[in-house]
mmCIF file of C-alpha atoms and ligand atoms in Angstrom:
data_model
loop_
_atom_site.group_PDB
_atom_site.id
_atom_site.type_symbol
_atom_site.label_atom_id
_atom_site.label_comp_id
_atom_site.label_asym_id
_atom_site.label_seq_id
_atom_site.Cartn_x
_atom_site.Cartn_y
_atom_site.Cartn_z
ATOM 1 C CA UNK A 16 71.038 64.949 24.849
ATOM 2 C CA UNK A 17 69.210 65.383 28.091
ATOM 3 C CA UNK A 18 69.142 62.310 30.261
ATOM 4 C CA UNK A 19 65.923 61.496 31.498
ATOM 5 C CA UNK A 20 66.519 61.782 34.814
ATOM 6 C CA UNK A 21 68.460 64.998 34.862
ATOM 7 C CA UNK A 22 64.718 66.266 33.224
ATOM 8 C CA UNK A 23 62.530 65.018 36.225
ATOM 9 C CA UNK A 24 65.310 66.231 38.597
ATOM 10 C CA UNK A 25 65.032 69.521 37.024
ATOM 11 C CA UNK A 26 61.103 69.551 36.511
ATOM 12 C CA UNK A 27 60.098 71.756 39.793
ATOM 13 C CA UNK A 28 56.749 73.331 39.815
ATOM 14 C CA UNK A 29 56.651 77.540 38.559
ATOM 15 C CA UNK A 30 54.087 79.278 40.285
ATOM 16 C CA UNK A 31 56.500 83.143 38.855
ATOM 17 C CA UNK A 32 56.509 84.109 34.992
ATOM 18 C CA UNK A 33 58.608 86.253 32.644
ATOM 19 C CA UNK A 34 56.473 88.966 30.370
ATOM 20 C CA UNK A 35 58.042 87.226 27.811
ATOM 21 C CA UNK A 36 54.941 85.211 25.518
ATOM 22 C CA UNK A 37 54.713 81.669 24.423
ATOM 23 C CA UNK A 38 54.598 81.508 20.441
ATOM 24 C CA UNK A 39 51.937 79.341 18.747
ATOM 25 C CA UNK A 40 55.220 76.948 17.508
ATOM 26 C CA UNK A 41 56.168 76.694 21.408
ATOM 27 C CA UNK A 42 52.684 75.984 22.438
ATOM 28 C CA UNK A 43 52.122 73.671 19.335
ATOM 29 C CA UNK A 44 55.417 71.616 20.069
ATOM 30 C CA UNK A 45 54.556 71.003 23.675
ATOM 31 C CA UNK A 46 51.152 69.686 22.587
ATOM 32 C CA UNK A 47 52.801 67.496 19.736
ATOM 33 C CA UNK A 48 54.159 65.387 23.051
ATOM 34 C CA UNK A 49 51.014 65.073 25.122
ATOM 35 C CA UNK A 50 49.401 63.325 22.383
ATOM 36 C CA UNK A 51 51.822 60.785 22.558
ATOM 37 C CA UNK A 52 50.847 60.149 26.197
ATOM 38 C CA UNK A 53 49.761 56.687 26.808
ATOM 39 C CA UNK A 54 46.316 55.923 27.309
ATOM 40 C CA UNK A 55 44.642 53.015 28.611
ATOM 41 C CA UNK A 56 43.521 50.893 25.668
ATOM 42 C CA UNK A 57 44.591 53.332 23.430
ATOM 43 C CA UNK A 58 41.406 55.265 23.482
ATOM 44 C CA UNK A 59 42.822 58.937 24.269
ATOM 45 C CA UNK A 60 39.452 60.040 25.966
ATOM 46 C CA UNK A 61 41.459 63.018 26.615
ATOM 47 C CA UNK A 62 40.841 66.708 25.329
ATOM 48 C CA UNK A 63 42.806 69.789 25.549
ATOM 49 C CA UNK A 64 41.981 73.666 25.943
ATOM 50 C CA UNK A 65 45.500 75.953 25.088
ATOM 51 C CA UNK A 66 44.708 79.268 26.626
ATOM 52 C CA UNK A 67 46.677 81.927 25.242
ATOM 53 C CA UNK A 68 44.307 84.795 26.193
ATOM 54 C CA UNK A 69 45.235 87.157 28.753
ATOM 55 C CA UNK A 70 41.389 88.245 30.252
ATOM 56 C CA UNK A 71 40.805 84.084 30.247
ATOM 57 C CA UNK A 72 43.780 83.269 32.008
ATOM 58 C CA UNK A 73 43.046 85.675 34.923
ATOM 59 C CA UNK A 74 38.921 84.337 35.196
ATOM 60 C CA UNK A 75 40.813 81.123 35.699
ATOM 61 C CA UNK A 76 42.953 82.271 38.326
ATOM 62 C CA UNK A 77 40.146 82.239 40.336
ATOM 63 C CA UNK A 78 38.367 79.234 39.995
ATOM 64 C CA UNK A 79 39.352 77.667 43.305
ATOM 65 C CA UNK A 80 40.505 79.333 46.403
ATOM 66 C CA UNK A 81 44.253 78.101 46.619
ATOM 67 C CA UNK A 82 46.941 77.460 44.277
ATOM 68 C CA UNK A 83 45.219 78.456 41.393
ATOM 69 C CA UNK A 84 46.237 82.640 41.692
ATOM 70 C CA UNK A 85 49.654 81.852 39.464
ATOM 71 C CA UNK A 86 47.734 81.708 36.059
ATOM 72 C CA UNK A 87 47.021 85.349 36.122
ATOM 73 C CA UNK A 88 50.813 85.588 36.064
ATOM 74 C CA UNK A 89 51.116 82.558 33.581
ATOM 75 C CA UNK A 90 51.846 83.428 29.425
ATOM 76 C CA UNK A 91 49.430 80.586 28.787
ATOM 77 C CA UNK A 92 47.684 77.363 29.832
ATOM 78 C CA UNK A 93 46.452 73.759 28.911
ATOM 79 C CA UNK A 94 43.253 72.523 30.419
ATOM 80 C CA UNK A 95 42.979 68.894 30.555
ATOM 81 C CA UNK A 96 39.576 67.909 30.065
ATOM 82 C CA UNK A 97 38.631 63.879 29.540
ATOM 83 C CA UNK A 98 35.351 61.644 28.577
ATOM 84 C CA UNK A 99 34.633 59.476 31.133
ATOM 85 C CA UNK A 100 32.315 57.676 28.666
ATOM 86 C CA UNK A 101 35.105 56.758 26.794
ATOM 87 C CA UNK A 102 37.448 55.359 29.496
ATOM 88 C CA UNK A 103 36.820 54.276 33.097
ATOM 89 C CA UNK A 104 39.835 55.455 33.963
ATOM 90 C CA UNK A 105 39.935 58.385 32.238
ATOM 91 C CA UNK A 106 41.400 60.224 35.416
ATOM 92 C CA UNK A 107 44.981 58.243 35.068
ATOM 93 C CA UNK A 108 44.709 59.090 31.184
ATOM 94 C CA UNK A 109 44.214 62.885 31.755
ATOM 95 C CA UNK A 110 46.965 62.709 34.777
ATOM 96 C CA UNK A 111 49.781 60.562 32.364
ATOM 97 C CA UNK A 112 48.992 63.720 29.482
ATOM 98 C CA UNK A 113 49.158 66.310 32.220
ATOM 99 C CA UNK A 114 52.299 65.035 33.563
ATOM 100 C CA UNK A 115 53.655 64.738 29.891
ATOM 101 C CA UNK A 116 52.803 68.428 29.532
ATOM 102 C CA UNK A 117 54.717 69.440 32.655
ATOM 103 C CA UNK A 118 57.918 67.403 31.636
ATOM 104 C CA UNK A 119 57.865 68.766 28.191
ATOM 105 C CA UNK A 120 57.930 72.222 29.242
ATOM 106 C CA UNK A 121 61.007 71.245 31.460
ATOM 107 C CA UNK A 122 63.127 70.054 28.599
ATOM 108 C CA UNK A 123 61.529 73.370 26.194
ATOM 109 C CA UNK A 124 63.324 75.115 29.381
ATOM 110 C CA UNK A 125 59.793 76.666 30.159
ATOM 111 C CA UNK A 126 57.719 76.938 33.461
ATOM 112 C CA UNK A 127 55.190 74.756 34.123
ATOM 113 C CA UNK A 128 52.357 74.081 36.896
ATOM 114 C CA UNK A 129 49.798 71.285 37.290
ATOM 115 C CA UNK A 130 46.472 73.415 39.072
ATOM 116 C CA UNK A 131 44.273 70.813 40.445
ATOM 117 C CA UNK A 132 40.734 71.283 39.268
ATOM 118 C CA UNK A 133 38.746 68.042 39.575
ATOM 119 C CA UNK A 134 37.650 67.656 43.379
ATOM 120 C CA UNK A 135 38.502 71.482 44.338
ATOM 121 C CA UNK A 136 35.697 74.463 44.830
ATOM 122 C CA UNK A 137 36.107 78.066 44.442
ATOM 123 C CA UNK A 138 35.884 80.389 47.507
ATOM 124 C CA UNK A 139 32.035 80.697 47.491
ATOM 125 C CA UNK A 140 32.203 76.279 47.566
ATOM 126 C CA UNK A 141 31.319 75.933 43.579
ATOM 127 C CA UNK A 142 33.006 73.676 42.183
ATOM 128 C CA UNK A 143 36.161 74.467 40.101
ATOM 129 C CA UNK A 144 35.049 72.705 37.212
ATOM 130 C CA UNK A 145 31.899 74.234 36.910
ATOM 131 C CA UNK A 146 33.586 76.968 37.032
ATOM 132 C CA UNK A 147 36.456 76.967 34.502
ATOM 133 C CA UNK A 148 33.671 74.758 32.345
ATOM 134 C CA UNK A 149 31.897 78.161 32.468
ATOM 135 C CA UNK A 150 34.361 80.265 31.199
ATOM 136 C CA UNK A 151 35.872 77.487 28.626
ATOM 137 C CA UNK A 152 32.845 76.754 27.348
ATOM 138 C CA UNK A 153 33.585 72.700 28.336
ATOM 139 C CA UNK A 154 30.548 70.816 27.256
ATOM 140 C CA UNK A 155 28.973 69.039 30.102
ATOM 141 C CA UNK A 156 29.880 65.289 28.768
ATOM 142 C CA UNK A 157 33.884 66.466 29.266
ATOM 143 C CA UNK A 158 35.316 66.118 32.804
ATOM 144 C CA UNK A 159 37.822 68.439 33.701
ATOM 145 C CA UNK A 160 41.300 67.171 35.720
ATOM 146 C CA UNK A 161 43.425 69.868 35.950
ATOM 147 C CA UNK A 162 44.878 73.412 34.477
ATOM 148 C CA UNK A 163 48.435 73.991 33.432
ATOM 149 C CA UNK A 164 49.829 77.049 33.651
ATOM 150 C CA UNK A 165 52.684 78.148 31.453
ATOM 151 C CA UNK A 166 55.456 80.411 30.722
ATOM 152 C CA UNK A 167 59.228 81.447 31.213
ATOM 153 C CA UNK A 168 60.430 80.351 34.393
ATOM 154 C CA UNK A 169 60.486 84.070 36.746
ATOM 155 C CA UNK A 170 62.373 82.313 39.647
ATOM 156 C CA UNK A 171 64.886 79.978 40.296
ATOM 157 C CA UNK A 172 64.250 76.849 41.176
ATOM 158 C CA UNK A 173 66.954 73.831 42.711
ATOM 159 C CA UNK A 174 66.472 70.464 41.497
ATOM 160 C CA UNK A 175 65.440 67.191 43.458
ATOM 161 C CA UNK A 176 68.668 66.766 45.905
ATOM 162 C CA UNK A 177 69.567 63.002 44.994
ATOM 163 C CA UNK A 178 70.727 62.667 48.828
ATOM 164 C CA UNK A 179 66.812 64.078 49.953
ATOM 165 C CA UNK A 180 65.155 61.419 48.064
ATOM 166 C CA UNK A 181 62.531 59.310 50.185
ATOM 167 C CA UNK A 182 63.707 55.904 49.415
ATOM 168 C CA UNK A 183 61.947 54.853 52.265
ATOM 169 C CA UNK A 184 59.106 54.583 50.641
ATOM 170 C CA UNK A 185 60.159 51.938 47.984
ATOM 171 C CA UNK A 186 59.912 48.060 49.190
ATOM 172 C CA UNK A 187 61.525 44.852 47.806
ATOM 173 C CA UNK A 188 58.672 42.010 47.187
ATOM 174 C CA UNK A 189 56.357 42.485 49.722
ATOM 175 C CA UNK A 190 55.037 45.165 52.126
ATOM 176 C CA UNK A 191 57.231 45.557 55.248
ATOM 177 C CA UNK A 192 55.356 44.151 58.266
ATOM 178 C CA UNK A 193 55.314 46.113 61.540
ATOM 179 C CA UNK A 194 58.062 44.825 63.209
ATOM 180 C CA UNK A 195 60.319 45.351 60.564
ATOM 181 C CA UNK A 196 59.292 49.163 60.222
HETATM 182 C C1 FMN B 225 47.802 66.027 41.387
HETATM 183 C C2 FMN B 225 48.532 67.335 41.635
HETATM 184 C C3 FMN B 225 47.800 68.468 41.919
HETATM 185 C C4 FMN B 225 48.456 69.693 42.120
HETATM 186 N N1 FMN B 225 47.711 70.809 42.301
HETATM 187 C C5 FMN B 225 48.338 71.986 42.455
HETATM 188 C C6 FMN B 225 47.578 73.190 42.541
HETATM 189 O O1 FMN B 225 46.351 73.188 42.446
HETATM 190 N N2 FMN B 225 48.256 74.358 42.682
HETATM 191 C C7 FMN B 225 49.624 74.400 42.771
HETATM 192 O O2 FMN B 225 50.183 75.495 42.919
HETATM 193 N N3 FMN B 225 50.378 73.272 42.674
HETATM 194 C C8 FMN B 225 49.768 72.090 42.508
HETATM 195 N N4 FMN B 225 50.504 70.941 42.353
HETATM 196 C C9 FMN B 225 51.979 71.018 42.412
HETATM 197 C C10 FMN B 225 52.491 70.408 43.735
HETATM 198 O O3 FMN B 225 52.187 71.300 44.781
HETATM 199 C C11 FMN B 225 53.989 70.170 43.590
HETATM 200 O O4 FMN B 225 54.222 69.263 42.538
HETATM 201 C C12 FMN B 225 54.604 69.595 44.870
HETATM 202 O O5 FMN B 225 54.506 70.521 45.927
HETATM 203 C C13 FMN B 225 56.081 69.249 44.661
HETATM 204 O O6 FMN B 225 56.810 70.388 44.222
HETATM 205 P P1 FMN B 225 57.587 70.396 42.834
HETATM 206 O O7 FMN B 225 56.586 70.183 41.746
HETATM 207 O O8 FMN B 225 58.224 71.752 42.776
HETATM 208 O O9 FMN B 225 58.612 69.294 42.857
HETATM 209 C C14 FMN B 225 49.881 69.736 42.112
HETATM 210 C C15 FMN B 225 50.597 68.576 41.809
HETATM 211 C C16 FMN B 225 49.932 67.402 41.558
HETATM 212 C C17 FMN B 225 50.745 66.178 41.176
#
């Protein structure tokens, strides 16, 4: 059995993809965990897109200007879309499912990468959800958080270096003040 953290020291984003496709049991099983994700008061105002089409998946590659290119490369994606009418925080809901996705693939041993959508504009300075809401076909009550590309890992990548990690950044009780910094 996988310890937990030996997955998040393994999880490293995959931006390179094997040919090699993503069944409908692979994609199914990943999803079977993200709707386990915890939601605030249990009202999963989340949604969820699986793209396994090739001439979709490269449309979306271009719905922002950076970091979105990899999904031409990517065997599928998950679009995380949420309902902002049904949770006020519905952008922590959609990120705790999206990271959920991202680990899962990790321990399925697949690729994974979160592509920012909400807040980010294509090159012509549309925005990237109107865009991918465009070629989804998202209605306009859904919001849409992020992308998720997916496939067989095409690179290596090293896990988190336990020495390199920035425990600098974690406190004990209260904030450092100046002087102690
Ligand atoms: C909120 C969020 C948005 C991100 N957006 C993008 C993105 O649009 N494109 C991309 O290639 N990577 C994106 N990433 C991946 C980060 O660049 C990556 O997690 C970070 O550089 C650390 O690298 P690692 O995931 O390999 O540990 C995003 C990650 C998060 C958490």
């Amino acid at each position: 059995m996988t310890h937990f953290y030996d997955l998040a020291a393994r999880r490293r984003s995959m931006r390179q993809f094997t040919e090699e496709s993503l069944s409908q049991d692979e994609l199914a099983a990943l999803m079977g965990t993200v709707l386990m994700a915890p939601s605030s008061k249990g009202t999963c105002c989340w949604q969820f897109i699986v793209i396994d089409d090739k001439a979709l998946l490269q449309q979306l590659a271009q719905c922002k200007e950076h970091g979105a290119a990899m999904l031409a490369d990517a065997r599928a994606a998950v679009a995380v879309l949420a309902d902002p009418s049904v949770s006020d925080v519905w952008v922590e809901d959609a990120s705790v499912a999206t990271t959920y996705l991202l680990l899962q693939a990790e321990d399925s041993g697949l690729g994974a990468c979160w592509v920012q959508i909400r807040n980010r504009q294509a090159a012509d300075g549309t925005s990237a959800e109107d865009v991918v809401r465009r070629i989804l076909n998202v209605p306009e009550h859904l919001r849409v958080l992020s992308l998720v590309a997916l496939g067989h890992k095409g690179m290596e990548r090293k896990p988190f270096n336990p020495e390199r990690l920035k425990w600098d950044k974690v406190h004990l009780n209260v904030y450092p003040s100046a002087t102690e910094e």
